Amino acid sequence: MTQREAPAMLKQAESPYRTLRVKAQPTGFGAEITGLDLTHPLSKDALADVKAAWARHAVVAFPDQPLTLDQLEAYTLQIGAFGEDPFIKPMPGHPNVLELRREPDEKATNFGAGWHSDWSFQATPPAATILHSEVVPPVGGDTLFCDGARAYEALSPTMQKMLAPLQAVHSATRAYGTQGVFAKETAKRTLQIITSSEADKSLTHPLVRTHPVTGRKALFISPVYTVGIEGLTPQESAAILGFLFQHMTADAFVYRHKWRPKMLLMWDNRCTMHFAEGGYDGHLRLMHRTTVAGDTPV
Ligand code: SIN
């Protein structure tokens, strides 16, 4: 059994306070954690176990956590400093919380409906995103995650070698740029998006990134924010990225997260992409989101 397939019982037995239970998905990607109350600060041991489970499973869900905004902020700060959230107006009085509210009468495409890793166009993209559900629609609204590490490991050694020196070009232009989808949008959207020429800038990150905690390599690209590969023609970039996006989003590497109200979900942007599914027109969906600052990808 590999380390990332270690069963939930092992984690519980390792835990001196013996309340945390980790139920991992069969693939090891994604897990549900119970036995903790996130409305209060975690003990040192519990926090270490949460961080270890997060590193191992990349996407961790904590059901039944009725957090206030202050408690969501306090939990976030236990994981790390807040990240910087550009292009979206934060909640009044909570500059580090985004309210992802989609009203029943909204027809605009739901926010996050494209595979991406949060703010990967930043020099130091967020390590974690934390999303807390307030109102979950009765249909649709799942969040899909793909495992960039296992997808990388499934590539042939020859392909891995070819990708190793490549730098991917990241930009927010397609979404938040002056000619991006949000700039052209006319339909009602409750979420207040601020499009800007700042979004048209770009920078590069290694196409294959090494996780600072686990040491695993992962594909660090996404169809929303990766706009090319340095030194390749647009056609060459499109061919390689197109293949990789198709490969990464194969069912074998995807975990579908189904929400229940008052769930906290924390994912690792350093080795995953995610996609917010729609399918809930006519229903309210309401979430609160924070990010945790990350490092320069290497
Ligand atoms: C996002 O952060 O991309 C949104 C995810 C979601 O609403 O499920």
Short mmCIF file of C-alpha atoms and ligand atoms in Angstrom, two decimals:
data_model
loop_
_atom_site.label_atom_id
_atom_site.label_comp_id
_atom_site.label_asym_id
_atom_site.label_seq_id
_atom_site.Cartn_x
_atom_site.Cartn_y
_atom_site.Cartn_z
CA MET A 1 0.00 0.00 0.00
CA THR A 2 1.41 3.40 -0.94
CA GLN A 3 1.44 6.28 1.51
CA ARG A 4 -1.39 8.08 -0.22
CA GLU A 5 -3.59 4.97 -0.07
CA ALA A 6 -3.21 4.69 3.71
CA PRO A 7 -6.64 3.98 5.17
CA ALA A 8 -8.57 6.28 7.44
CA MET A 9 -8.00 4.10 10.52
CA LEU A 10 -4.26 4.60 10.35
CA LYS A 11 -4.68 8.35 10.49
CA GLN A 12 -7.02 8.02 13.47
CA ALA A 13 -4.65 5.70 15.32
CA GLU A 14 -1.76 8.10 14.74
CA SER A 15 -3.75 10.91 16.25
CA PRO A 16 -3.16 11.31 19.98
CA TYR A 17 -6.47 13.02 20.67
CA ARG A 18 -8.29 10.31 18.66
CA THR A 19 -11.17 12.34 17.32
CA LEU A 20 -10.12 13.06 13.74
CA ARG A 21 -11.33 10.57 11.15
CA VAL A 22 -10.21 10.74 7.52
CA LYS A 23 -12.26 8.85 4.95
CA ALA A 24 -10.36 9.00 1.70
CA GLN A 25 -11.69 8.41 -1.79
CA PRO A 26 -10.55 5.04 -3.21
CA THR A 27 -8.01 6.83 -5.42
CA GLY A 28 -6.57 8.73 -2.44
CA PHE A 29 -7.55 12.01 -4.13
CA GLY A 30 -10.17 13.75 -1.99
CA ALA A 31 -11.19 12.88 1.56
CA GLU A 32 -13.83 13.68 4.14
CA ILE A 33 -12.67 14.65 7.62
CA THR A 34 -14.95 14.31 10.62
CA GLY A 35 -14.46 14.46 14.37
CA LEU A 36 -13.29 18.07 14.53
CA ASP A 37 -15.11 21.28 15.40
CA LEU A 38 -13.75 24.03 13.17
CA THR A 39 -15.71 26.74 15.00
CA HIS A 40 -12.93 26.69 17.61
CA PRO A 41 -9.16 26.89 17.15
CA LEU A 42 -7.65 23.46 16.49
CA SER A 43 -5.09 21.99 18.85
CA LYS A 44 -1.52 21.81 17.56
CA ASP A 45 -1.88 18.07 16.91
CA ALA A 46 -5.25 18.39 15.21
CA LEU A 47 -3.98 21.19 12.97
CA ALA A 48 -0.92 19.13 12.04
CA ASP A 49 -3.19 16.19 11.16
CA VAL A 50 -5.47 18.40 9.06
CA LYS A 51 -2.47 19.75 7.17
CA ALA A 52 -1.10 16.23 6.68
CA ALA A 53 -4.45 14.97 5.37
CA TRP A 54 -4.72 17.98 3.07
CA ALA A 55 -1.22 17.35 1.69
CA ARG A 56 -2.00 13.67 1.18
CA HIS A 57 -5.48 13.96 -0.32
CA ALA A 58 -5.35 17.49 -1.87
CA VAL A 59 -9.09 18.13 -1.43
CA VAL A 60 -10.53 17.74 2.06
CA ALA A 61 -14.16 18.21 3.07
CA PHE A 62 -15.39 18.87 6.58
CA PRO A 63 -19.15 18.29 6.82
CA ASP A 64 -21.39 19.88 9.46
CA GLN A 65 -19.31 22.96 10.22
CA PRO A 66 -21.69 25.88 10.89
CA LEU A 67 -19.05 28.61 10.76
CA THR A 68 -19.66 32.33 11.01
CA LEU A 69 -17.58 34.55 8.71
CA ASP A 70 -15.28 35.36 11.63
CA GLN A 71 -14.79 31.65 12.30
CA LEU A 72 -14.12 30.98 8.62
CA GLU A 73 -11.45 33.69 8.69
CA ALA A 74 -9.99 32.30 11.93
CA TYR A 75 -9.83 28.76 10.47
CA THR A 76 -8.16 30.10 7.32
CA LEU A 77 -5.49 31.89 9.34
CA GLN A 78 -4.64 28.62 11.11
CA ILE A 79 -3.70 27.18 7.71
CA GLY A 80 -1.74 30.27 6.66
CA ALA A 81 -1.86 33.97 5.84
CA PHE A 82 -4.65 35.19 3.57
CA GLY A 83 -3.99 35.19 -0.15
CA GLU A 84 -4.72 38.17 -2.35
CA ASP A 85 -7.99 37.96 -4.29
CA PRO A 86 -7.98 40.26 -7.35
CA PHE A 87 -10.82 41.24 -9.72
CA ILE A 88 -13.69 40.42 -7.35
CA LYS A 89 -15.23 42.76 -4.79
CA PRO A 90 -14.89 41.22 -1.32
CA MET A 91 -17.60 41.22 1.34
CA PRO A 92 -18.16 44.50 3.19
CA GLY A 93 -16.21 44.34 6.45
CA HIS A 94 -14.48 41.11 5.38
CA PRO A 95 -11.78 42.07 2.86
CA ASN A 96 -10.52 38.50 2.64
CA VAL A 97 -13.86 36.79 2.06
CA LEU A 98 -15.62 36.49 -1.29
CA GLU A 99 -19.31 35.76 -1.29
CA LEU A 100 -20.12 33.47 -4.20
CA ARG A 101 -23.84 34.11 -4.43
CA ARG A 102 -25.87 33.12 -7.46
CA GLU A 103 -29.51 34.11 -7.25
CA PRO A 104 -32.31 31.90 -8.61
CA ASP A 105 -33.01 34.34 -11.46
CA GLU A 106 -29.41 34.59 -12.68
CA LYS A 107 -28.75 33.30 -16.18
CA ALA A 108 -25.06 34.25 -16.50
CA THR A 109 -22.72 31.26 -16.53
CA ASN A 110 -21.98 30.29 -12.94
CA PHE A 111 -18.70 31.53 -11.52
CA GLY A 112 -15.80 29.10 -11.85
CA ALA A 113 -17.31 27.14 -14.76
CA GLY A 114 -14.00 26.38 -16.45
CA TRP A 115 -11.08 24.24 -15.30
CA HIS A 116 -8.61 26.39 -13.38
CA SER A 117 -6.25 26.59 -10.44
CA ASP A 118 -7.05 29.70 -8.43
CA TRP A 119 -5.15 32.84 -9.40
CA SER A 120 -2.35 30.86 -11.07
CA PHE A 121 -1.44 34.06 -12.96
CA GLN A 122 -0.07 35.52 -9.71
CA ALA A 123 3.66 35.35 -8.95
CA THR A 124 2.79 33.45 -5.76
CA PRO A 125 -0.59 31.81 -6.37
CA PRO A 126 -2.62 30.72 -3.34
CA ALA A 127 -1.67 27.38 -1.80
CA ALA A 128 -5.21 26.73 -0.61
CA THR A 129 -8.73 27.81 -1.35
CA ILE A 130 -11.32 27.32 1.36
CA LEU A 131 -14.99 27.28 0.39
CA HIS A 132 -17.81 27.11 2.94
CA SER A 133 -21.34 26.30 1.84
CA GLU A 134 -24.29 28.26 3.20
CA VAL A 135 -27.04 27.40 0.70
CA VAL A 136 -26.71 24.41 -1.59
CA PRO A 137 -29.13 24.01 -4.51
CA PRO A 138 -31.22 20.83 -4.65
CA VAL A 139 -29.74 19.97 -8.07
CA GLY A 140 -26.41 20.69 -9.75
CA GLY A 141 -23.66 22.88 -8.28
CA ASP A 142 -21.07 20.14 -7.74
CA THR A 143 -17.39 21.11 -7.82
CA LEU A 144 -15.05 18.86 -9.82
CA PHE A 145 -11.36 18.51 -9.06
CA CYS A 146 -8.62 16.95 -11.10
CA ASP A 147 -5.48 15.45 -9.66
CA GLY A 148 -2.54 17.09 -11.40
CA ALA A 149 -0.03 14.87 -9.58
CA ARG A 150 -1.52 11.51 -10.54
CA ALA A 151 -2.12 12.82 -14.07
CA TYR A 152 1.57 13.74 -14.28
CA GLU A 153 2.67 10.38 -12.88
CA ALA A 154 0.56 8.57 -15.51
CA LEU A 155 2.48 10.19 -18.38
CA SER A 156 5.25 8.25 -20.08
CA PRO A 157 8.81 8.98 -18.91
CA THR A 158 9.49 10.39 -22.37
CA MET A 159 6.62 12.87 -22.11
CA GLN A 160 7.64 13.78 -18.54
CA LYS A 161 11.16 14.48 -19.79
CA MET A 162 9.84 16.63 -22.62
CA LEU A 163 7.67 18.69 -20.24
CA ALA A 164 10.35 19.11 -17.55
CA PRO A 165 12.03 22.29 -18.88
CA LEU A 166 8.84 23.99 -20.10
CA GLN A 167 7.50 27.24 -18.68
CA ALA A 168 3.76 27.77 -19.00
CA VAL A 169 2.42 31.28 -19.60
CA HIS A 170 -0.39 32.26 -17.21
CA SER A 171 -2.73 35.23 -17.52
CA ALA A 172 -6.15 36.29 -16.27
CA THR A 173 -6.90 37.95 -19.62
CA ARG A 174 -9.46 35.45 -20.93
CA ALA A 175 -11.59 35.88 -17.83
CA TYR A 176 -10.95 39.32 -16.30
CA GLY A 177 -9.12 41.17 -19.11
CA THR A 178 -10.37 44.13 -21.09
CA GLN A 179 -11.56 41.77 -23.85
CA GLY A 180 -12.31 38.85 -21.55
CA VAL A 181 -15.57 37.02 -20.98
CA PHE A 182 -16.61 39.09 -17.97
CA ALA A 183 -15.95 42.40 -19.79
CA LYS A 184 -18.36 41.31 -22.53
CA GLU A 185 -21.01 39.93 -20.21
CA THR A 186 -24.42 41.58 -20.14
CA ALA A 187 -26.51 39.13 -18.08
CA LYS A 188 -27.15 39.80 -14.39
CA ARG A 189 -24.45 38.61 -12.01
CA THR A 190 -24.61 39.19 -8.25
CA LEU A 191 -20.89 38.57 -7.80
CA GLN A 192 -19.18 41.90 -8.44
CA ILE A 193 -16.36 41.34 -10.90
CA ILE A 194 -13.85 44.09 -11.65
CA THR A 195 -12.35 43.64 -15.12
CA SER A 196 -9.05 45.41 -15.67
CA SER A 197 -6.07 45.85 -17.98
CA GLU A 198 -4.04 44.41 -15.07
CA ALA A 199 -5.58 41.08 -16.03
CA ASP A 200 -4.04 41.28 -19.50
CA LYS A 201 -0.55 40.86 -18.04
CA SER A 202 1.12 37.46 -18.07
CA LEU A 203 3.91 35.59 -16.33
CA THR A 204 5.42 32.14 -16.46
CA HIS A 205 5.50 29.21 -14.05
CA PRO A 206 7.04 25.76 -14.51
CA LEU A 207 4.57 23.59 -16.42
CA VAL A 208 5.43 20.78 -14.00
CA ARG A 209 5.52 21.97 -10.42
CA THR A 210 7.01 20.26 -7.36
CA HIS A 211 4.80 20.30 -4.28
CA PRO A 212 6.68 21.99 -1.42
CA VAL A 213 5.29 19.58 1.21
CA THR A 214 4.96 16.20 -0.51
CA GLY A 215 7.72 16.61 -3.09
CA ARG A 216 5.37 15.16 -5.74
CA LYS A 217 5.43 16.66 -9.21
CA ALA A 218 2.17 17.86 -10.72
CA LEU A 219 0.95 19.44 -13.94
CA PHE A 220 0.41 23.11 -13.12
CA ILE A 221 -1.66 24.42 -16.02
CA SER A 222 -5.32 25.13 -16.75
CA PRO A 223 -7.47 25.98 -19.76
CA VAL A 224 -8.68 29.21 -18.14
CA TYR A 225 -5.36 30.74 -17.09
CA THR A 226 -2.65 29.01 -19.13
CA VAL A 227 -2.45 30.86 -22.42
CA GLY A 228 0.66 29.32 -23.92
CA ILE A 229 4.05 27.70 -23.44
CA GLU A 230 7.13 29.89 -23.54
CA GLY A 231 9.19 29.49 -26.71
CA LEU A 232 6.55 27.52 -28.63
CA THR A 233 4.30 28.77 -31.39
CA PRO A 234 0.60 29.21 -30.52
CA GLN A 235 -0.14 26.07 -32.57
CA GLU A 236 2.52 24.03 -30.79
CA SER A 237 1.34 25.29 -27.39
CA ALA A 238 -2.28 24.52 -28.24
CA ALA A 239 -1.43 20.97 -29.29
CA ILE A 240 0.53 20.16 -26.13
CA LEU A 241 -1.82 21.95 -23.74
CA GLY A 242 -4.86 20.47 -25.47
CA PHE A 243 -3.51 16.97 -25.01
CA LEU A 244 -2.61 17.63 -21.36
CA PHE A 245 -6.00 19.18 -20.51
CA GLN A 246 -7.79 16.18 -22.02
CA HIS A 247 -5.47 13.81 -20.16
CA MET A 248 -5.82 15.57 -16.78
CA THR A 249 -9.60 15.75 -16.89
CA ALA A 250 -10.10 12.06 -17.68
CA ASP A 251 -12.51 10.42 -15.23
CA ALA A 252 -9.64 8.50 -13.59
CA PHE A 253 -8.15 11.74 -12.23
CA VAL A 254 -11.36 13.56 -11.29
CA TYR A 255 -13.09 13.77 -7.92
CA ARG A 256 -16.66 15.11 -7.95
CA HIS A 257 -17.49 16.96 -4.77
CA LYS A 258 -21.15 16.96 -3.77
CA TRP A 259 -22.08 19.74 -1.40
CA ARG A 260 -24.22 19.73 1.68
CA PRO A 261 -25.01 22.94 3.59
CA LYS A 262 -22.41 24.01 6.18
CA MET A 263 -19.57 22.07 4.63
CA LEU A 264 -16.05 23.43 4.53
CA LEU A 265 -13.91 22.33 1.61
CA MET A 266 -10.20 23.06 1.38
CA TRP A 267 -8.23 22.31 -1.74
CA ASP A 268 -4.64 22.51 -2.80
CA ASN A 269 -4.18 24.78 -5.81
CA ARG A 270 -0.59 23.62 -6.26
CA CYS A 271 -1.53 20.21 -7.64
CA THR A 272 -5.18 20.44 -8.71
CA MET A 273 -7.55 22.19 -11.09
CA HIS A 274 -11.24 22.62 -10.32
CA PHE A 275 -14.45 23.28 -12.20
CA ALA A 276 -17.70 24.60 -10.71
CA GLU A 277 -20.58 22.82 -12.38
CA GLY A 278 -23.85 24.64 -13.08
CA GLY A 279 -27.22 22.98 -13.55
CA TYR A 280 -29.04 24.85 -10.76
CA ASP A 281 -30.78 27.73 -12.54
CA GLY A 282 -33.83 28.72 -10.51
CA HIS A 283 -32.12 27.96 -7.18
CA LEU A 284 -29.94 29.97 -4.85
CA ARG A 285 -26.35 28.81 -4.30
CA LEU A 286 -24.39 30.67 -1.63
CA MET A 287 -20.79 30.07 -0.60
CA HIS A 288 -18.06 31.97 1.21
CA ARG A 289 -14.50 31.70 0.01
CA THR A 290 -11.06 32.54 1.34
CA THR A 291 -7.59 31.79 0.02
CA VAL A 292 -4.32 31.01 1.76
CA ALA A 293 -1.12 32.56 0.43
CA GLY A 294 1.33 30.27 -1.39
CA ASP A 295 4.90 30.22 -2.64
CA THR A 296 6.60 30.84 -5.96
CA PRO A 297 5.99 27.66 -8.01
CA VAL A 298 9.18 25.65 -8.63
C1 SIN B 1 -14.32 28.55 -7.58
O1 SIN B 1 -13.65 28.94 -6.64
O2 SIN B 1 -13.85 28.37 -8.67
C2 SIN B 1 -15.78 28.25 -7.35
C3 SIN B 1 -16.01 26.86 -6.91
C4 SIN B 1 -17.45 26.59 -6.65
O3 SIN B 1 -18.23 27.54 -6.53
O4 SIN B 1 -17.81 25.43 -6.53
#
